[in-house]
Amino acid sequence: MSNERLEVLGGLPLFEPLSPDERERLAAGCRMRTFARGAALFREGERADGMHIVLRGVVKVVRFAPDGREMVLHLVRKGNTIGEAAMFQKGTFPASAVAVDDVETLFLPADALFTLVTENPEMALRMLAALSLRLRMFAHKLAAQGQGGAACRLATYLLHRRQIGGGDCIRLGVSREVLANLLGLARETLSRQLSRFSEAGLVELRGKDIVILDVPALQATAAEGDR
């Protein structure tokens, strides 16, 4: 039994309802996987045979337009899961997951997880709550992209990252091109807006880190999209 796999499962709130024996059973069926930058964890249309827990790196969930243009739906970072919604539907993946940099995951096969969910109703409820939260966040993201300009979208994103990360220093972990795609902006537009925020004293740019300096100003900018 891999202690590393047990530690990963034990550190996630999702699996807290499991007894030590149940956790060991699940860990025994898990597999550690590594993906080089640009490699696909799974592709749109493939059978959803399990879910991943991201241990290292960043994963982008993407779909492709008819003209071949890549559309980034969201980013998955360390400690978060990916693929569980399609897995529970026992269907195919509706989008592709691609490693932004070198990525390591813990892969949980569907069969092993279904067995435990059937035996442990509390875990099933937690997974349902987690999926519902992700759906609400995704709906909020779509709404934010559909209204407001570049300043509103960028401010909303930075405030969201601050909220989930618990600090004013935002580590992007992805290129500006990927972030621009996520926000529905051109890369040049994103760069200009970051420079404007910096010049106005809202943020400080430190390489791939963005330090938030003026939260109220960002909140006011984000609120403009609701008008």
PDB file of C-alpha atoms in Angstrom:
ATOM      1  CA  MET A   1       0.000   0.000   0.000  1.00  0.00           C
ATOM      2  CA  SER A   2       1.407   3.394  -0.996  1.00  0.00           C
ATOM      3  CA  ASN A   3       1.553   5.808   1.940  1.00  0.00           C
ATOM      4  CA  GLU A   4       1.613   8.651  -0.578  1.00  0.00           C
ATOM      5  CA  ARG A   5      -1.757   7.630  -2.026  1.00  0.00           C
ATOM      6  CA  LEU A   6      -3.250   7.307   1.449  1.00  0.00           C
ATOM      7  CA  GLU A   7      -1.947  10.743   2.424  1.00  0.00           C
ATOM      8  CA  VAL A   8      -3.464  12.316  -0.687  1.00  0.00           C
ATOM      9  CA  LEU A   9      -6.882  10.770  -0.066  1.00  0.00           C
ATOM     10  CA  GLY A  10      -6.744  11.566   3.650  1.00  0.00           C
ATOM     11  CA  GLY A  11      -5.996  15.221   2.957  1.00  0.00           C
ATOM     12  CA  LEU A  12      -9.106  15.821   0.849  1.00  0.00           C
ATOM     13  CA  PRO A  13     -12.376  16.799   2.604  1.00  0.00           C
ATOM     14  CA  LEU A  14     -14.238  14.774  -0.002  1.00  0.00           C
ATOM     15  CA  PHE A  15     -12.914  11.522   1.436  1.00  0.00           C
ATOM     16  CA  GLU A  16     -13.195  12.359   5.141  1.00  0.00           C
ATOM     17  CA  PRO A  17     -16.327  10.191   5.587  1.00  0.00           C
ATOM     18  CA  LEU A  18     -14.340   7.077   4.639  1.00  0.00           C
ATOM     19  CA  SER A  19     -13.103   4.747   7.340  1.00  0.00           C
ATOM     20  CA  PRO A  20      -9.391   3.808   7.330  1.00  0.00           C
ATOM     21  CA  ASP A  21     -10.287   0.453   5.752  1.00  0.00           C
ATOM     22  CA  GLU A  22     -12.379   2.097   3.019  1.00  0.00           C
ATOM     23  CA  ARG A  23      -9.600   4.573   2.312  1.00  0.00           C
ATOM     24  CA  GLU A  24      -7.093   1.746   1.989  1.00  0.00           C
ATOM     25  CA  ARG A  25      -9.377  -0.101  -0.412  1.00  0.00           C
ATOM     26  CA  LEU A  26      -9.737   2.989  -2.567  1.00  0.00           C
ATOM     27  CA  ALA A  27      -6.010   3.756  -2.472  1.00  0.00           C
ATOM     28  CA  ALA A  28      -5.227   0.201  -3.562  1.00  0.00           C
ATOM     29  CA  GLY A  29      -7.114   0.797  -6.803  1.00  0.00           C
ATOM     30  CA  CYS A  30      -5.606   4.223  -7.521  1.00  0.00           C
ATOM     31  CA  ARG A  31      -2.697   4.924  -9.833  1.00  0.00           C
ATOM     32  CA  MET A  32      -0.152   7.739  -9.884  1.00  0.00           C
ATOM     33  CA  ARG A  33       0.115   9.329 -13.331  1.00  0.00           C
ATOM     34  CA  THR A  34       2.424  11.930 -14.835  1.00  0.00           C
ATOM     35  CA  PHE A  35       1.807  14.085 -17.897  1.00  0.00           C
ATOM     36  CA  ALA A  36       4.310  16.246 -19.760  1.00  0.00           C
ATOM     37  CA  ARG A  37       3.362  19.770 -20.778  1.00  0.00           C
ATOM     38  CA  GLY A  38       0.820  19.635 -23.595  1.00  0.00           C
ATOM     39  CA  ALA A  39      -0.193  16.024 -22.936  1.00  0.00           C
ATOM     40  CA  ALA A  40      -3.880  15.158 -22.585  1.00  0.00           C
ATOM     41  CA  LEU A  41      -5.212  13.614 -19.388  1.00  0.00           C
ATOM     42  CA  PHE A  42      -8.289  12.758 -21.425  1.00  0.00           C
ATOM     43  CA  ARG A  43      -9.916  13.939 -24.639  1.00  0.00           C
ATOM     44  CA  GLU A  44     -13.401  15.059 -25.513  1.00  0.00           C
ATOM     45  CA  GLY A  45     -15.537  12.071 -26.486  1.00  0.00           C
ATOM     46  CA  GLU A  46     -13.493   9.466 -24.613  1.00  0.00           C
ATOM     47  CA  ARG A  47     -15.263   7.206 -22.130  1.00  0.00           C
ATOM     48  CA  ALA A  48     -15.183   8.690 -18.624  1.00  0.00           C
ATOM     49  CA  ASP A  49     -13.526   5.795 -16.816  1.00  0.00           C
ATOM     50  CA  GLY A  50     -12.402   7.685 -13.706  1.00  0.00           C
ATOM     51  CA  MET A  51     -11.381  10.973 -12.123  1.00  0.00           C
ATOM     52  CA  HIS A  52      -8.065  12.678 -11.391  1.00  0.00           C
ATOM     53  CA  ILE A  53      -6.789  14.489  -8.314  1.00  0.00           C
ATOM     54  CA  VAL A  54      -4.169  17.050  -9.353  1.00  0.00           C
ATOM     55  CA  LEU A  55      -1.066  16.735  -7.177  1.00  0.00           C
ATOM     56  CA  ARG A  56       1.306  19.001  -9.112  1.00  0.00           C
ATOM     57  CA  GLY A  57       0.970  21.464 -11.964  1.00  0.00           C
ATOM     58  CA  VAL A  58      -2.012  23.063 -13.686  1.00  0.00           C
ATOM     59  CA  VAL A  59      -4.542  21.463 -16.043  1.00  0.00           C
ATOM     60  CA  LYS A  60      -6.693  23.384 -18.508  1.00  0.00           C
ATOM     61  CA  VAL A  61     -10.105  22.076 -19.556  1.00  0.00           C
ATOM     62  CA  VAL A  62     -10.685  22.992 -23.193  1.00  0.00           C
ATOM     63  CA  ARG A  63     -13.027  22.601 -26.120  1.00  0.00           C
ATOM     64  CA  PHE A  64     -12.328  23.449 -29.734  1.00  0.00           C
ATOM     65  CA  ALA A  65     -14.422  25.664 -31.983  1.00  0.00           C
ATOM     66  CA  PRO A  66     -15.259  24.506 -35.537  1.00  0.00           C
ATOM     67  CA  ASP A  67     -12.447  26.723 -36.830  1.00  0.00           C
ATOM     68  CA  GLY A  68      -9.960  24.940 -34.544  1.00  0.00           C
ATOM     69  CA  ARG A  69      -9.710  27.763 -32.025  1.00  0.00           C
ATOM     70  CA  GLU A  70      -9.091  26.557 -28.471  1.00  0.00           C
ATOM     71  CA  MET A  71     -11.522  27.711 -25.791  1.00  0.00           C
ATOM     72  CA  VAL A  72     -10.338  27.373 -22.183  1.00  0.00           C
ATOM     73  CA  LEU A  73     -13.318  26.553 -19.949  1.00  0.00           C
ATOM     74  CA  HIS A  74     -11.500  26.523 -16.621  1.00  0.00           C
ATOM     75  CA  LEU A  75      -8.206  25.713 -14.895  1.00  0.00           C
ATOM     76  CA  VAL A  76      -7.651  22.939 -12.360  1.00  0.00           C
ATOM     77  CA  ARG A  77      -4.869  23.336  -9.803  1.00  0.00           C
ATOM     78  CA  LYS A  78      -3.177  21.299  -7.097  1.00  0.00           C
ATOM     79  CA  GLY A  79      -5.579  19.637  -4.674  1.00  0.00           C
ATOM     80  CA  ASN A  80      -8.592  19.820  -6.988  1.00  0.00           C
ATOM     81  CA  THR A  81     -10.367  17.072  -8.888  1.00  0.00           C
ATOM     82  CA  ILE A  82     -11.253  16.716 -12.548  1.00  0.00           C
ATOM     83  CA  GLY A  83     -13.454  14.372 -14.536  1.00  0.00           C
ATOM     84  CA  GLU A  84     -15.861  13.296 -11.808  1.00  0.00           C
ATOM     85  CA  ALA A  85     -18.991  14.855 -13.344  1.00  0.00           C
ATOM     86  CA  ALA A  86     -18.692  12.882 -16.581  1.00  0.00           C
ATOM     87  CA  MET A  87     -17.654   9.782 -14.642  1.00  0.00           C
ATOM     88  CA  PHE A  88     -20.827   9.800 -12.535  1.00  0.00           C
ATOM     89  CA  GLN A  89     -22.927  10.193 -15.672  1.00  0.00           C
ATOM     90  CA  LYS A  90     -21.235   7.025 -16.987  1.00  0.00           C
ATOM     91  CA  GLY A  91     -20.807   8.744 -20.321  1.00  0.00           C
ATOM     92  CA  THR A  92     -18.018  10.437 -22.240  1.00  0.00           C
ATOM     93  CA  PHE A  93     -15.926  13.488 -21.393  1.00  0.00           C
ATOM     94  CA  PRO A  94     -17.573  16.676 -22.756  1.00  0.00           C
ATOM     95  CA  ALA A  95     -14.207  18.450 -23.021  1.00  0.00           C
ATOM     96  CA  SER A  96     -10.483  17.717 -23.087  1.00  0.00           C
ATOM     97  CA  ALA A  97      -8.049  18.140 -20.192  1.00  0.00           C
ATOM     98  CA  VAL A  98      -4.517  19.221 -21.114  1.00  0.00           C
ATOM     99  CA  ALA A  99      -1.426  19.690 -18.935  1.00  0.00           C
ATOM    100  CA  VAL A 100      -0.344  23.348 -18.905  1.00  0.00           C
ATOM    101  CA  ASP A 101       3.006  22.320 -17.416  1.00  0.00           C
ATOM    102  CA  ASP A 102       4.367  19.050 -16.035  1.00  0.00           C
ATOM    103  CA  VAL A 103       1.462  17.496 -14.143  1.00  0.00           C
ATOM    104  CA  GLU A 104       1.158  14.668 -11.643  1.00  0.00           C
ATOM    105  CA  THR A 105      -2.214  13.206 -10.673  1.00  0.00           C
ATOM    106  CA  LEU A 106      -3.754  10.434  -8.644  1.00  0.00           C
ATOM    107  CA  PHE A 107      -6.198   8.575 -10.895  1.00  0.00           C
ATOM    108  CA  LEU A 108      -9.272   7.017  -9.250  1.00  0.00           C
ATOM    109  CA  PRO A 109     -10.989   4.367 -11.427  1.00  0.00           C
ATOM    110  CA  ALA A 110     -14.760   4.668 -11.672  1.00  0.00           C
ATOM    111  CA  ASP A 111     -15.512   1.113 -10.553  1.00  0.00           C
ATOM    112  CA  ALA A 112     -13.623   1.462  -7.267  1.00  0.00           C
ATOM    113  CA  LEU A 113     -15.227   4.808  -6.514  1.00  0.00           C
ATOM    114  CA  PHE A 114     -18.769   3.685  -7.371  1.00  0.00           C
ATOM    115  CA  THR A 115     -18.473   0.795  -4.934  1.00  0.00           C
ATOM    116  CA  LEU A 116     -17.518   3.094  -2.056  1.00  0.00           C
ATOM    117  CA  VAL A 117     -20.136   5.716  -2.896  1.00  0.00           C
ATOM    118  CA  THR A 118     -22.809   3.013  -2.820  1.00  0.00           C
ATOM    119  CA  GLU A 119     -21.622   1.868   0.604  1.00  0.00           C
ATOM    120  CA  ASN A 120     -21.093   5.355   2.046  1.00  0.00           C
ATOM    121  CA  PRO A 121     -24.056   7.751   1.582  1.00  0.00           C
ATOM    122  CA  GLU A 122     -22.251  10.626   3.335  1.00  0.00           C
ATOM    123  CA  MET A 123     -19.490  10.525   0.749  1.00  0.00           C
ATOM    124  CA  ALA A 124     -22.099  10.517  -2.022  1.00  0.00           C
ATOM    125  CA  LEU A 125     -23.673  13.660  -0.549  1.00  0.00           C
ATOM    126  CA  ARG A 126     -20.286  15.377  -0.326  1.00  0.00           C
ATOM    127  CA  MET A 127     -19.535  14.607  -3.952  1.00  0.00           C
ATOM    128  CA  LEU A 128     -22.957  15.921  -4.965  1.00  0.00           C
ATOM    129  CA  ALA A 129     -22.320  19.142  -3.019  1.00  0.00           C
ATOM    130  CA  ALA A 130     -18.885  19.553  -4.624  1.00  0.00           C
ATOM    131  CA  LEU A 131     -20.312  19.066  -8.111  1.00  0.00           C
ATOM    132  CA  SER A 132     -23.114  21.556  -7.403  1.00  0.00           C
ATOM    133  CA  LEU A 133     -20.597  24.155  -6.219  1.00  0.00           C
ATOM    134  CA  ARG A 134     -18.492  23.669  -9.339  1.00  0.00           C
ATOM    135  CA  LEU A 135     -21.577  24.093 -11.523  1.00  0.00           C
ATOM    136  CA  ARG A 136     -22.460  27.367  -9.781  1.00  0.00           C
ATOM    137  CA  MET A 137     -18.898  28.635 -10.192  1.00  0.00           C
ATOM    138  CA  PHE A 138     -18.922  27.709 -13.872  1.00  0.00           C
ATOM    139  CA  ALA A 139     -22.256  29.481 -14.380  1.00  0.00           C
ATOM    140  CA  HIS A 140     -20.828  32.565 -12.632  1.00  0.00           C
ATOM    141  CA  LYS A 141     -17.801  32.458 -14.931  1.00  0.00           C
ATOM    142  CA  LEU A 142     -19.975  32.313 -18.043  1.00  0.00           C
ATOM    143  CA  ALA A 143     -22.045  35.232 -16.778  1.00  0.00           C
ATOM    144  CA  ALA A 144     -18.904  37.276 -16.044  1.00  0.00           C
ATOM    145  CA  GLN A 145     -17.556  36.614 -19.544  1.00  0.00           C
ATOM    146  CA  GLY A 146     -20.833  37.639 -21.097  1.00  0.00           C
ATOM    147  CA  GLN A 147     -20.940  41.062 -19.488  1.00  0.00           C
ATOM    148  CA  GLY A 148     -18.478  43.807 -18.761  1.00  0.00           C
ATOM    149  CA  GLY A 149     -15.234  44.648 -20.475  1.00  0.00           C
ATOM    150  CA  ALA A 150     -11.671  43.516 -19.951  1.00  0.00           C
ATOM    151  CA  ALA A 151     -11.283  45.408 -16.662  1.00  0.00           C
ATOM    152  CA  CYS A 152     -14.405  43.819 -15.167  1.00  0.00           C
ATOM    153  CA  ARG A 153     -13.417  40.299 -16.217  1.00  0.00           C
ATOM    154  CA  LEU A 154      -9.858  40.613 -14.952  1.00  0.00           C
ATOM    155  CA  ALA A 155     -10.940  42.164 -11.650  1.00  0.00           C
ATOM    156  CA  THR A 156     -13.528  39.410 -11.125  1.00  0.00           C
ATOM    157  CA  TYR A 157     -10.916  36.730 -11.790  1.00  0.00           C
ATOM    158  CA  LEU A 158      -8.351  38.239  -9.410  1.00  0.00           C
ATOM    159  CA  LEU A 159     -10.908  38.612  -6.624  1.00  0.00           C
ATOM    160  CA  HIS A 160     -12.039  35.016  -7.116  1.00  0.00           C
ATOM    161  CA  ARG A 161      -8.450  33.740  -6.932  1.00  0.00           C
ATOM    162  CA  ARG A 162      -7.913  35.816  -3.799  1.00  0.00           C
ATOM    163  CA  GLN A 163     -11.023  34.342  -2.203  1.00  0.00           C
ATOM    164  CA  ILE A 164     -10.153  30.696  -2.872  1.00  0.00           C
ATOM    165  CA  GLY A 165      -6.436  31.159  -2.218  1.00  0.00           C
ATOM    166  CA  GLY A 166      -6.728  33.206   0.947  1.00  0.00           C
ATOM    167  CA  GLY A 167      -4.090  35.771   0.100  1.00  0.00           C
ATOM    168  CA  ASP A 168      -3.256  38.873  -1.904  1.00  0.00           C
ATOM    169  CA  CYS A 169      -0.427  37.268  -3.891  1.00  0.00           C
ATOM    170  CA  ILE A 170      -1.916  35.478  -6.899  1.00  0.00           C
ATOM    171  CA  ARG A 171       0.372  32.963  -8.598  1.00  0.00           C
ATOM    172  CA  LEU A 172      -0.946  32.560 -12.122  1.00  0.00           C
ATOM    173  CA  GLY A 173       0.759  29.257 -12.871  1.00  0.00           C
ATOM    174  CA  VAL A 174      -0.172  29.656 -16.550  1.00  0.00           C
ATOM    175  CA  SER A 175       0.901  31.862 -19.439  1.00  0.00           C
ATOM    176  CA  ARG A 176      -0.903  35.110 -20.179  1.00  0.00           C
ATOM    177  CA  GLU A 177      -2.150  33.523 -23.394  1.00  0.00           C
ATOM    178  CA  VAL A 178      -3.948  30.789 -21.435  1.00  0.00           C
ATOM    179  CA  LEU A 179      -5.342  33.301 -18.931  1.00  0.00           C
ATOM    180  CA  ALA A 180      -6.555  35.561 -21.732  1.00  0.00           C
ATOM    181  CA  ASN A 181      -8.321  32.611 -23.341  1.00  0.00           C
ATOM    182  CA  LEU A 182      -9.944  31.743 -20.022  1.00  0.00           C
ATOM    183  CA  LEU A 183     -11.274  35.306 -19.677  1.00  0.00           C
ATOM    184  CA  GLY A 184     -12.421  35.511 -23.286  1.00  0.00           C
ATOM    185  CA  LEU A 185      -9.885  38.232 -24.124  1.00  0.00           C
ATOM    186  CA  ALA A 186      -7.097  38.720 -26.632  1.00  0.00           C
ATOM    187  CA  ARG A 187      -3.636  38.332 -25.109  1.00  0.00           C
ATOM    188  CA  GLU A 188      -2.748  41.932 -25.986  1.00  0.00           C
ATOM    189  CA  THR A 189      -5.927  43.174 -24.296  1.00  0.00           C
ATOM    190  CA  LEU A 190      -5.077  41.278 -21.118  1.00  0.00           C
ATOM    191  CA  SER A 191      -1.528  42.662 -21.079  1.00  0.00           C
ATOM    192  CA  ARG A 192      -2.785  46.224 -21.515  1.00  0.00           C
ATOM    193  CA  GLN A 193      -5.326  45.805 -18.734  1.00  0.00           C
ATOM    194  CA  LEU A 194      -2.741  44.373 -16.347  1.00  0.00           C
ATOM    195  CA  SER A 195      -0.509  47.356 -17.083  1.00  0.00           C
ATOM    196  CA  ARG A 196      -3.392  49.749 -16.407  1.00  0.00           C
ATOM    197  CA  PHE A 197      -4.172  48.057 -13.101  1.00  0.00           C
ATOM    198  CA  SER A 198      -0.498  48.288 -12.171  1.00  0.00           C
ATOM    199  CA  GLU A 199      -0.197  51.966 -13.135  1.00  0.00           C
ATOM    200  CA  ALA A 200      -3.364  52.766 -11.155  1.00  0.00           C
ATOM    201  CA  GLY A 201      -1.978  51.077  -8.050  1.00  0.00           C
ATOM    202  CA  LEU A 202      -4.533  48.271  -7.982  1.00  0.00           C
ATOM    203  CA  VAL A 203      -1.946  45.507  -8.384  1.00  0.00           C
ATOM    204  CA  GLU A 204       1.790  44.931  -8.511  1.00  0.00           C
ATOM    205  CA  LEU A 205       3.194  42.674 -11.238  1.00  0.00           C
ATOM    206  CA  ARG A 206       5.993  40.341 -10.159  1.00  0.00           C
ATOM    207  CA  GLY A 207       6.757  37.997 -13.015  1.00  0.00           C
ATOM    208  CA  LYS A 208       4.023  35.331 -12.959  1.00  0.00           C
ATOM    209  CA  ASP A 209       2.736  36.654  -9.640  1.00  0.00           C
ATOM    210  CA  ILE A 210       0.137  39.393  -9.279  1.00  0.00           C
ATOM    211  CA  VAL A 211      -0.042  41.107  -5.892  1.00  0.00           C
ATOM    212  CA  ILE A 212      -3.378  42.747  -5.120  1.00  0.00           C
ATOM    213  CA  LEU A 213      -2.875  46.178  -3.558  1.00  0.00           C
ATOM    214  CA  ASP A 214      -6.357  47.735  -3.622  1.00  0.00           C
ATOM    215  CA  VAL A 215      -9.217  45.294  -3.002  1.00  0.00           C
ATOM    216  CA  PRO A 216     -12.016  47.942  -2.842  1.00  0.00           C
ATOM    217  CA  ALA A 217     -10.962  49.353  -6.219  1.00  0.00           C
ATOM    218  CA  LEU A 218     -10.997  45.886  -7.777  1.00  0.00           C
ATOM    219  CA  GLN A 219     -14.413  45.197  -6.250  1.00  0.00           C
ATOM    220  CA  ALA A 220     -15.745  48.437  -7.713  1.00  0.00           C
ATOM    221  CA  THR A 221     -14.323  47.523 -11.120  1.00  0.00           C
ATOM    222  CA  ALA A 222     -15.838  44.038 -10.981  1.00  0.00           C
ATOM    223  CA  ALA A 223     -19.222  45.463  -9.951  1.00  0.00           C
ATOM    224  CA  GLU A 224     -19.377  47.538 -13.134  1.00  0.00           C
ATOM    225  CA  GLY A 225     -20.304  44.377 -15.005  1.00  0.00           C
ATOM    226  CA  ASP A 226     -23.492  44.037 -12.959  1.00  0.00           C
ATOM    227  CA  ARG A 227     -24.856  47.387 -13.991  1.00  0.00           C
TER     228      ARG A 227
END
